[in-house]
Coordinates of C-alpha atoms in Angstrom, one line a residue:
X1 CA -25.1 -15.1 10.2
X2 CA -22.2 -13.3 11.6
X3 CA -20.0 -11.4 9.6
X4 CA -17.3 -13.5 9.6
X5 CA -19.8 -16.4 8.3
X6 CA -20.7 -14.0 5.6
X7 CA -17.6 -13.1 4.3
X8 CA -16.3 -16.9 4.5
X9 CA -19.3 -17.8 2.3
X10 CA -18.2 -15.2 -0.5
X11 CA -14.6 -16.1 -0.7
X12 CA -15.4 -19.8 -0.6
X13 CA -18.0 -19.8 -3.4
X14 CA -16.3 -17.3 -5.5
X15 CA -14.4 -19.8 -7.3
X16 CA -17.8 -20.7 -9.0
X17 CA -18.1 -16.5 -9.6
X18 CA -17.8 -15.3 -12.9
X19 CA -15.0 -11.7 -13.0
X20 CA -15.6 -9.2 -15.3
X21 CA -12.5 -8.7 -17.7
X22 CA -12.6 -5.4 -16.2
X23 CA -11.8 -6.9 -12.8
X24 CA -9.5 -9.2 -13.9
X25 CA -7.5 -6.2 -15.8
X26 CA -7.6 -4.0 -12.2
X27 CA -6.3 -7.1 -10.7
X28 CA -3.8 -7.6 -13.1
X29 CA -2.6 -3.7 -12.6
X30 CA -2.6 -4.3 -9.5
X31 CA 0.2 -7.3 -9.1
X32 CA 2.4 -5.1 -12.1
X33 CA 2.4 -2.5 -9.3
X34 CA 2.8 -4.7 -6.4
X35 CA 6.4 -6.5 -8.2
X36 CA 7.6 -3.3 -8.9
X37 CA 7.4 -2.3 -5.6
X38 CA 8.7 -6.0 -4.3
X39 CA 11.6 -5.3 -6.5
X40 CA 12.1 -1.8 -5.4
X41 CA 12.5 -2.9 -1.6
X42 CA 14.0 -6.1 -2.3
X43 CA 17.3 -4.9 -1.5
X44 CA 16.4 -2.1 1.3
X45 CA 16.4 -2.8 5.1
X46 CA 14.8 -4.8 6.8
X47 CA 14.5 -7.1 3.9
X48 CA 18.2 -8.6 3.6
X49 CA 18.2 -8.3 7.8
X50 CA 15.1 -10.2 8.0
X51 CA 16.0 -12.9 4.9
X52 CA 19.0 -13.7 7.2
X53 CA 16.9 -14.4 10.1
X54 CA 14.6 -16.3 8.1
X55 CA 17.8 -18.6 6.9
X56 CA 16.3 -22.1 8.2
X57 CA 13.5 -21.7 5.6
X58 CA 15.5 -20.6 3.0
X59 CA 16.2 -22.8 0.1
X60 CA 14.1 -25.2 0.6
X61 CA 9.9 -25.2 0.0
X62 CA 7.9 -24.2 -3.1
X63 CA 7.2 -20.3 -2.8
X64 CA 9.9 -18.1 -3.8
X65 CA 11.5 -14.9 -3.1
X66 CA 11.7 -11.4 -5.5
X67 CA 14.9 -13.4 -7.1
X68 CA 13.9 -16.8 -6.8
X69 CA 14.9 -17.9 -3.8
X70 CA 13.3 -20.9 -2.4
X71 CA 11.4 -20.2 0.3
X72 CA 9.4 -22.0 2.6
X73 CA 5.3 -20.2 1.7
X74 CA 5.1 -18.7 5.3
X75 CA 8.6 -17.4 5.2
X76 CA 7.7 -15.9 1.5
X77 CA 5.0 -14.6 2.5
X78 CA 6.6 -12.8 5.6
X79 CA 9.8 -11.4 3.3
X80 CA 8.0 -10.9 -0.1
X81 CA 5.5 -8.6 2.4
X82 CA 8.3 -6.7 3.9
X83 CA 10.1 -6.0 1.0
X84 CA 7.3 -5.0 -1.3
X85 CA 6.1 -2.3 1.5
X86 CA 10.0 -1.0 2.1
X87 CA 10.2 1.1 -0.9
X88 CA 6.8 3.7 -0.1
X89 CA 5.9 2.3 -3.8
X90 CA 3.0 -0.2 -3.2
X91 CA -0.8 0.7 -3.5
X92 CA -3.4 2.4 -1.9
X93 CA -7.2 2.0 -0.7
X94 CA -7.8 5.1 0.3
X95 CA -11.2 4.5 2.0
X96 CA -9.5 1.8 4.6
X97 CA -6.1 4.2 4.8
X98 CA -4.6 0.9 4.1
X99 CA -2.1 -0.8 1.4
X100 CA -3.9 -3.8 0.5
X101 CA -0.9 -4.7 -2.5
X102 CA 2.3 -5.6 -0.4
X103 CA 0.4 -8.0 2.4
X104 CA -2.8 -9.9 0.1
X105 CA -0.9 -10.5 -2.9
X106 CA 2.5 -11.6 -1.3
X107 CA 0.7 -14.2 0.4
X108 CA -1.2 -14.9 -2.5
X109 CA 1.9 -15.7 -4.4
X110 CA 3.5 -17.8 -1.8
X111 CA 0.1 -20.5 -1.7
X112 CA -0.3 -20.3 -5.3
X113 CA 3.2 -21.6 -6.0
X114 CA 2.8 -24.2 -2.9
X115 CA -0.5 -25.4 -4.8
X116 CA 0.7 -24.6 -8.5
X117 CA -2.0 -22.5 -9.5
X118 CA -2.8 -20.6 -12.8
X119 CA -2.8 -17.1 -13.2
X120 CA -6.1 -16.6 -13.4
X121 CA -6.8 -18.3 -10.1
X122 CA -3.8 -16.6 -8.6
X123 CA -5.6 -13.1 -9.7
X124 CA -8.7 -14.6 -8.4
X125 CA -7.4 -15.0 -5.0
X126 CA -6.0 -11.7 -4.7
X127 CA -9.1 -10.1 -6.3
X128 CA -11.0 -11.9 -3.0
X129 CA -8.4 -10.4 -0.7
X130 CA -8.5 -6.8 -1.3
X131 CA -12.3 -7.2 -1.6
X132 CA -13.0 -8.8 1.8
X133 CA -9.9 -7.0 3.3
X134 CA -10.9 -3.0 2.0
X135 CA -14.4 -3.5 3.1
X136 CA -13.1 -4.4 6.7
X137 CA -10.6 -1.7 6.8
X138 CA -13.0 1.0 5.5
X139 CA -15.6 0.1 8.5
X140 CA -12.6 0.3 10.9
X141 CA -11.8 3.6 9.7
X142 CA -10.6 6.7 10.9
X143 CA -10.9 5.9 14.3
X144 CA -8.8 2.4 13.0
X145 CA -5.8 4.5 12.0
X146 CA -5.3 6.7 14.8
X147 CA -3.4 4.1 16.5
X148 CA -3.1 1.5 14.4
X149 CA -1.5 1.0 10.9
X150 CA -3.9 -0.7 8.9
X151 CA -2.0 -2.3 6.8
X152 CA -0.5 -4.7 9.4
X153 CA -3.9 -5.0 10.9
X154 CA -6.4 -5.4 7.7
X155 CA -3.6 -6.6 6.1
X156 CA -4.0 -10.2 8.1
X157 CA -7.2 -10.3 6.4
X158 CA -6.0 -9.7 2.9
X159 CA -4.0 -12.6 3.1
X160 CA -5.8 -14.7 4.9
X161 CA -8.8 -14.8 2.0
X162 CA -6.5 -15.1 -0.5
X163 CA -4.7 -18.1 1.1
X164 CA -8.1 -19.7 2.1
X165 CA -8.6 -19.5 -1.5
X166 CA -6.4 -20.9 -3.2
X167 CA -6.6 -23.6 -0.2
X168 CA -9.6 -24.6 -1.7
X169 CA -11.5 -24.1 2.2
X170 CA -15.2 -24.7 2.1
X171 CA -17.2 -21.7 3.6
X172 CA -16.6 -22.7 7.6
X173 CA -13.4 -23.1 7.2
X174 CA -12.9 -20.0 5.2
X175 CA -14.6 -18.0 8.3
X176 CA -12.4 -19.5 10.8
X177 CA -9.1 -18.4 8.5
X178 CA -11.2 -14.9 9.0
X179 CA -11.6 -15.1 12.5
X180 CA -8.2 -16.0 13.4
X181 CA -6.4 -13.4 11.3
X182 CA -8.8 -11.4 14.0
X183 CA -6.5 -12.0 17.1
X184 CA -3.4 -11.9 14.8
X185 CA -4.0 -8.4 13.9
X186 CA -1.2 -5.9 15.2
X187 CA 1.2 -3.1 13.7
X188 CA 0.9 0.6 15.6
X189 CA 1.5 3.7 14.5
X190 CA 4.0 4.7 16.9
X191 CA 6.5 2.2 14.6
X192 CA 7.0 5.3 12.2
X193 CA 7.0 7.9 14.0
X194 CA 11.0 7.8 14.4
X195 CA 13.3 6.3 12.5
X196 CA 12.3 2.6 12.6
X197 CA 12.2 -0.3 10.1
X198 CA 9.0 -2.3 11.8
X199 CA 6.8 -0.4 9.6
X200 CA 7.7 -2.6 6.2
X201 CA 7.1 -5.2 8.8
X202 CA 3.3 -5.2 9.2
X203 CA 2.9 -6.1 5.8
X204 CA 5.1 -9.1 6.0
X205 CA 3.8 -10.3 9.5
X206 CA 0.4 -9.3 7.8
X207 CA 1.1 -11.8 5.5
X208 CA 2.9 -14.6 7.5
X209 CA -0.2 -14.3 9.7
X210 CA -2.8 -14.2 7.2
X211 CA -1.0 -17.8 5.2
X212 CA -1.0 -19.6 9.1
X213 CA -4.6 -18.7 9.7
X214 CA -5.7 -19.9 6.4
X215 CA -3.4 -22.9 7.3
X216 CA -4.7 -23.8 10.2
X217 CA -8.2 -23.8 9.6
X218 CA -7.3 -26.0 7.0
X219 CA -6.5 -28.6 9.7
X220 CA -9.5 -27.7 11.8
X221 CA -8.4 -25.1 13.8
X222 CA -11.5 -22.5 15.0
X223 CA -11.9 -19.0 15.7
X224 CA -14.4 -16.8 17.5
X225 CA -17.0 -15.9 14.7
X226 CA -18.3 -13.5 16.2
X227 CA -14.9 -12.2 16.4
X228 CA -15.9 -8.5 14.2
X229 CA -18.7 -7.4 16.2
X230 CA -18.7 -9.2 19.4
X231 CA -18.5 -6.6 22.8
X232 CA -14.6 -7.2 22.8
X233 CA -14.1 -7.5 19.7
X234 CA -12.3 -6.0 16.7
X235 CA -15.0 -3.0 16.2
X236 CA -14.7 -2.3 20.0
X237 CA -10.9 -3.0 20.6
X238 CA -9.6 -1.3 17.3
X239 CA -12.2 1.7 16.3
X240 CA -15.3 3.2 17.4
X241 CA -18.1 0.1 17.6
X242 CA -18.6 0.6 13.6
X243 CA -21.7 -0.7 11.8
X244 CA -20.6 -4.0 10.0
X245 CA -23.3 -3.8 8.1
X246 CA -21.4 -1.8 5.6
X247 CA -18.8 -4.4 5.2
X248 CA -22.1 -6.7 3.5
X249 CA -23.4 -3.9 1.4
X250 CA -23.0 -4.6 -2.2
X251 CA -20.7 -7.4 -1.6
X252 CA -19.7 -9.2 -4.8
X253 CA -21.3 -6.6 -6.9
X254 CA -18.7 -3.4 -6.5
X255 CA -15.0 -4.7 -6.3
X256 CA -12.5 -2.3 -4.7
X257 CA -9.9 -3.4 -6.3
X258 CA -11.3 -1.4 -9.5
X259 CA -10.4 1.7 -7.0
X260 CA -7.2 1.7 -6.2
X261 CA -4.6 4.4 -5.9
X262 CA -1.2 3.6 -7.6
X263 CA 1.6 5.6 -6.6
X264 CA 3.6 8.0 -8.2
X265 CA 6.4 9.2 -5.7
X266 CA 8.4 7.2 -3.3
X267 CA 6.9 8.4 0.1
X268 CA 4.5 8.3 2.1
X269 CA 0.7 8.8 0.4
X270 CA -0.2 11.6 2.7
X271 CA 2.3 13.9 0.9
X272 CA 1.1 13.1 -2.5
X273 CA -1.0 16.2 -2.6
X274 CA 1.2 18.2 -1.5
X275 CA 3.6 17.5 -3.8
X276 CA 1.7 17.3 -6.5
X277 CA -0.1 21.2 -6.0
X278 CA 3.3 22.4 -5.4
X279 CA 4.9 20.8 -9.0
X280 CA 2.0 22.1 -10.3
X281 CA 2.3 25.9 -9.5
X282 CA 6.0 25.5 -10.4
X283 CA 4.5 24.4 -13.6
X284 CA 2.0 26.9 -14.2
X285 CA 4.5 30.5 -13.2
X286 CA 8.2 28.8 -13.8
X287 CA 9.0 30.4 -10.7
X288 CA 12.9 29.5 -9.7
X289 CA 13.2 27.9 -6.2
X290 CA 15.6 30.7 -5.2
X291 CA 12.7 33.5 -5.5
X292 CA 10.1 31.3 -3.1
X293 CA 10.1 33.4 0.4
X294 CA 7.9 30.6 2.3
X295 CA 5.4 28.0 1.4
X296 CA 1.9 27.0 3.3
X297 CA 0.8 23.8 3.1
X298 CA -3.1 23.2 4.6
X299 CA -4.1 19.7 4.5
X300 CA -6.5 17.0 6.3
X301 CA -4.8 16.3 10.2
X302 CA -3.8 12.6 9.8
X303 CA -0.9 14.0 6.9
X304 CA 0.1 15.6 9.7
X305 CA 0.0 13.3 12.4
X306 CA 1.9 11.0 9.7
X307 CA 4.1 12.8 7.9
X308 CA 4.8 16.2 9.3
X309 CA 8.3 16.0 10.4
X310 CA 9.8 19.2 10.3
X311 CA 13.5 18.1 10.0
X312 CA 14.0 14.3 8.9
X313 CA 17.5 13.2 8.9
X314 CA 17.3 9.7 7.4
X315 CA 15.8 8.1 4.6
X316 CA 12.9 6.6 6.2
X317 CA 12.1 10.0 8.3
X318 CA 11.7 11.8 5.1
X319 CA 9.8 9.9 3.0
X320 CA 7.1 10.8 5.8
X321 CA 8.4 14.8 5.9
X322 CA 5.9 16.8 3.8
X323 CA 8.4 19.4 4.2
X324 CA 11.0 17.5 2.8
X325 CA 9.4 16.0 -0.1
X326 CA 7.7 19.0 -1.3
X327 CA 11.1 21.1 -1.6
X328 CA 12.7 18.2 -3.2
X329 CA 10.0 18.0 -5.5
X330 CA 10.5 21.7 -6.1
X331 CA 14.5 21.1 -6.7
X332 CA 14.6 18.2 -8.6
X333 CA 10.9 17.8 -10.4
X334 CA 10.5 14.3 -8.8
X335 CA 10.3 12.3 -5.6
X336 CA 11.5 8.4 -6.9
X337 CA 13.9 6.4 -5.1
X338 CA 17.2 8.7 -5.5
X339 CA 15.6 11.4 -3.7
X340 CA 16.4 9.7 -0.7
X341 CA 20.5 8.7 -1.2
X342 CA 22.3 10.2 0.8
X343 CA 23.5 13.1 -1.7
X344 CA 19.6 14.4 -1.7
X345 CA 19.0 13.8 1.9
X346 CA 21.2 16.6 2.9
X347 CA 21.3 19.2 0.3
X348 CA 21.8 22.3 1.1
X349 CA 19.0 23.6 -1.3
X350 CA 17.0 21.3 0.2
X351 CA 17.5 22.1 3.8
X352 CA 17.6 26.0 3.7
X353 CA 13.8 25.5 1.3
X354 CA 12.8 23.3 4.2
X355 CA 12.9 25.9 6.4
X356 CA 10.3 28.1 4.4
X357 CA 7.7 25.6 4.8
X358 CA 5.1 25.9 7.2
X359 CA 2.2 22.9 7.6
X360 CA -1.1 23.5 9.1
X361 CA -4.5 21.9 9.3
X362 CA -7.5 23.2 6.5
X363 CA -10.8 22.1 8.2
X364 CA -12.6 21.5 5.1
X365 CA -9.9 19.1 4.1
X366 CA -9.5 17.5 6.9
X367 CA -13.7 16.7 7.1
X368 CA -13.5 15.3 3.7
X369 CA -10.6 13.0 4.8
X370 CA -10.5 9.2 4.3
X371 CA -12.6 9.6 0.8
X372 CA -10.8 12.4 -0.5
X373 CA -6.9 13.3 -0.1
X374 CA -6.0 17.0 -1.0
X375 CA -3.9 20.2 0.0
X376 CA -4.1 23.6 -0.8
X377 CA -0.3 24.7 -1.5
X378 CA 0.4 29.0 -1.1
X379 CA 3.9 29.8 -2.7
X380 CA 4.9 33.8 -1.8
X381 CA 7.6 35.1 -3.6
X382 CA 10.4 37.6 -2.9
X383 CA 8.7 39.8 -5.6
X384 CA 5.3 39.4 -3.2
X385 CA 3.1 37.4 -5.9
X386 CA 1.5 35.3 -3.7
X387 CA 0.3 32.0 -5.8
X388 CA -1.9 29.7 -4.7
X389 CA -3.5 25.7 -6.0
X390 CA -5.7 23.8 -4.2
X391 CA -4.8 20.2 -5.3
X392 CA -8.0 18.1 -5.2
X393 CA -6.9 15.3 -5.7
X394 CA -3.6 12.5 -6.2
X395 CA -2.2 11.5 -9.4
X396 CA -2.9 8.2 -9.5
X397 CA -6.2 8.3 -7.1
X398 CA -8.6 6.2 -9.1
X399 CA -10.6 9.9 -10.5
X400 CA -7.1 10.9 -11.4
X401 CA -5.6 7.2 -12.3
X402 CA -1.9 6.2 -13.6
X403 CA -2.3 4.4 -17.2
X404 CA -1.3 0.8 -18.2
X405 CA 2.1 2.2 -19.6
X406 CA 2.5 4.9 -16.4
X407 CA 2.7 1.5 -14.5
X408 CA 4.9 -0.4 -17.1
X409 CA 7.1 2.9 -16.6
X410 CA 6.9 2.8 -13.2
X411 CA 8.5 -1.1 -13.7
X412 CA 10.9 -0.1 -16.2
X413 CA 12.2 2.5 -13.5
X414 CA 12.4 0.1 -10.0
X415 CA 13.3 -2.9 -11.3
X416 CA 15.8 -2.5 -14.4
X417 CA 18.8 -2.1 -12.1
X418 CA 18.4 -5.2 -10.1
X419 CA 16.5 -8.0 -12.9
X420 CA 18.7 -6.2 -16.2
X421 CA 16.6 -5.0 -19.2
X422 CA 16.4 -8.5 -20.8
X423 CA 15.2 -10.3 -17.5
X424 CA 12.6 -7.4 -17.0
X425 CA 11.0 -7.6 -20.5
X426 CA 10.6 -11.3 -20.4
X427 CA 8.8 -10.7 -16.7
X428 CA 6.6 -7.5 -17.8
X429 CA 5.4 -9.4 -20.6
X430 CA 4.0 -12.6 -18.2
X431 CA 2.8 -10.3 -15.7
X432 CA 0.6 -8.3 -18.4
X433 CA -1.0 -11.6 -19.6
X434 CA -1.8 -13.1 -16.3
X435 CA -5.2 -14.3 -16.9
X436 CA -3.9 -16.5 -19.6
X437 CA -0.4 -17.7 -17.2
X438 CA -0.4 -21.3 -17.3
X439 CA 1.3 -21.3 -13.9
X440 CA 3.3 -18.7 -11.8
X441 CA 6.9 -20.2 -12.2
X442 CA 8.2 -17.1 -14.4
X443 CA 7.8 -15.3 -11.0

């Protein structure tokens, strides 16, 4: 069997597959994290730009938007993507360098409302998604992700198993959903490497894509199946001719969705170590900001490559600006939302600290890099302490894991403003009971 066939077989028969309450709790973290980040973005460029685009399939069809919009599913799945990746909130695999949240589980959404499904099938087909979506990803790799941003590339794939399974598609059919989310796959790297919005766009094509290719193979329409490993294929076109025999290994017994990195700052994940080595050295000494002479910050080469801008002057330059985030953190004690209005973007504080900070490349890092994400942070002082932290880790990496009510918080904190405390409560409450959800209509 190819590996298409293979993974096509798994998501069709795991309807019949019994989930560990464990799993179906990871899941259910999971979409608590993905609606506060749909929230979060829902009112953030590109999201209202592209919802006027989208105006023809607007209020009418059975999915629905952050607000409850009627939406045709495609277009849902397309907008609720965008929006939920806009904000830098949504999740992390960090083994695929890929967001599996804001793509699988927007599509998700939009099928299960076109086929009114319960919760616990709803979880279901998003716990299939970021399974047979991460394991792709993590074959791609590293070579993957010098070029291409996975997320609008696996992405496809997350949403295409979840659609096909809430479609109900036998095991061919499944496959050819795979195996034409193959030749959808796009979304480069180059799209954030200037001030762009296209990058909050790979998840909701990712999405869009990954609800037509499950659509159409529900009518009969075929892909290459040997579409993974075939000589032009996605292994050769898009990485380095990876073994896919590592997408099969343990399938259906390990679930990566029970390893998933939750965010706790508003930027880009490369700068979470960073930040958090630097917050904690402030926290250890009690150093004032005004005594730091300069800062070093050694860390794995794709932060770099990623986030390294050395002078961001908008909001979606700095939240991938190590520099910039790190001396905000060292201000302010945090890096949520507000530290990108416009009264944080150009402090003065913030600026003349910036200028302190110098990034560079520690080898040992950068060889442990996809699995591990860390930075060693040196603070010198005027006084000539010189203090340094190697951070080994992210808060909120799945060996240093946000809790159930770090998440709730997390909610409470993106979404109070736009759904009011009332609206929010009655929501948080559904969304921690999913399992049990009759139907998804609350959403």
């Amino acid at each position: 069997m190819y590996v298409s066939e293979t993974l096509g077989q798994f998501g069709a028969l795991f309807h019949t597959q019994p989930v560990s309450p464990a799993v179906f709790s990871h899941a259910q973290r999971a979409v608590v994290d993905w609606y506060a980040a749909l929230i979060a973005g829902y009112h953030m460029h590109p999201t209202s730009f592209l919802e006027a685009a989208m105006a023809d399939d607007l209020d009418r069809g059975p999915a629905r938007l952050a607000l409850g919009r009627a939406a045709t599913v495609k277009a849902a799945a397309l907008i609720n993507g965008t929006a939920s990746h806009a904000a830098e909130v949504d999740d992390i695999f960090k083994h695929a360098i890929y967001h599996p949240g804001a793509p699988t589980i927007s599509a998700a959404l939009a099928v299960a409302q076109q086929v009114n499904a319960t919760g616990s099938e709803f979880l279901k087909a998003v716990i299939v998604g970021y399974e047979i979506s991460t394991r792709i990803g993590q074959v791609l790799g590293r070579a993957h992700y010098r070029y291409w941003h996975s997320t609008g590339t696996v992405g496809c794939f997350g949403a295409a198993a979840s659609a096909a399974y809430l479609l109900g598609l036998d095991g061919t059919r499944f496959t050819h959903a795979l195996c034409t989310s193959a030749t959808f796959a796009a979304g480069l790297q180059q799209a954030f490497q200037m001030d762009s919005m296209s990058k909050p766009l790979h998840s909701g094509r990712a999405a869009e894509a990954g609800v037509a290719a499950a659509l159409m193979a529900q009518q009969g329409i075929t892909g290459s199946i040997n579409v993974f490993e075939g000589q032009m294929g996605l292994g050769v076109a898009m990485s380095n001719t990876p073994d896919w025999t590592a997408v099969l290994a343990d399938l259906g017994e390990v679930f990566n969705i029970t390893e998933m990195t939750f965010k706790n700052h508003a930027c880009c994940g490369h700068t979470f170590a960073a930040i958090d080595g630097a917050l904690e050295l402030q926290r250890t000494y009690g150093f004032p900001t005004e005594t730091i002479r300069h800062i070093d910050i050694a860390t794995y080469s794709p932060a770099l490559a990623v986030a390294g801008n050395p002078a961001p002057f908008t909001a979606a330059e700095a939240r991938f600006s190590i520099p910039y985030v790190v001396c905000t953190a060292l201000l302010f004690g945090s890096v949520r939302l507000a530290a990108f209005d416009e009264q944080h973007l150009h402090h003065p504080a913030t600026r003349a600290l910036m200028k302190k900070v110098s990034l560079s490349v520690h080898p040992d890092l950068d060889s442990q890099f996809p699995g591990q994400r860390a930075a060693e942070v040196t603070i010198r002082l005027n006084d000539g302490q010189e203090l340094r932290f190697l951070q080994p880790t992210r808060k909120g990496d799945p060996d240093m894991p946000l809790t159930d009510q770090d998440l709730q918080s997390k909610l409470e904190e993106l979404a109070t403003a736009t759904l009011g405390k009332s609206k929010l409560r009655a929501v948080s409450a559904q969304l921690w009971k999913l399992e049990s959800a009759p139907n998804l209509h609350f959403f």
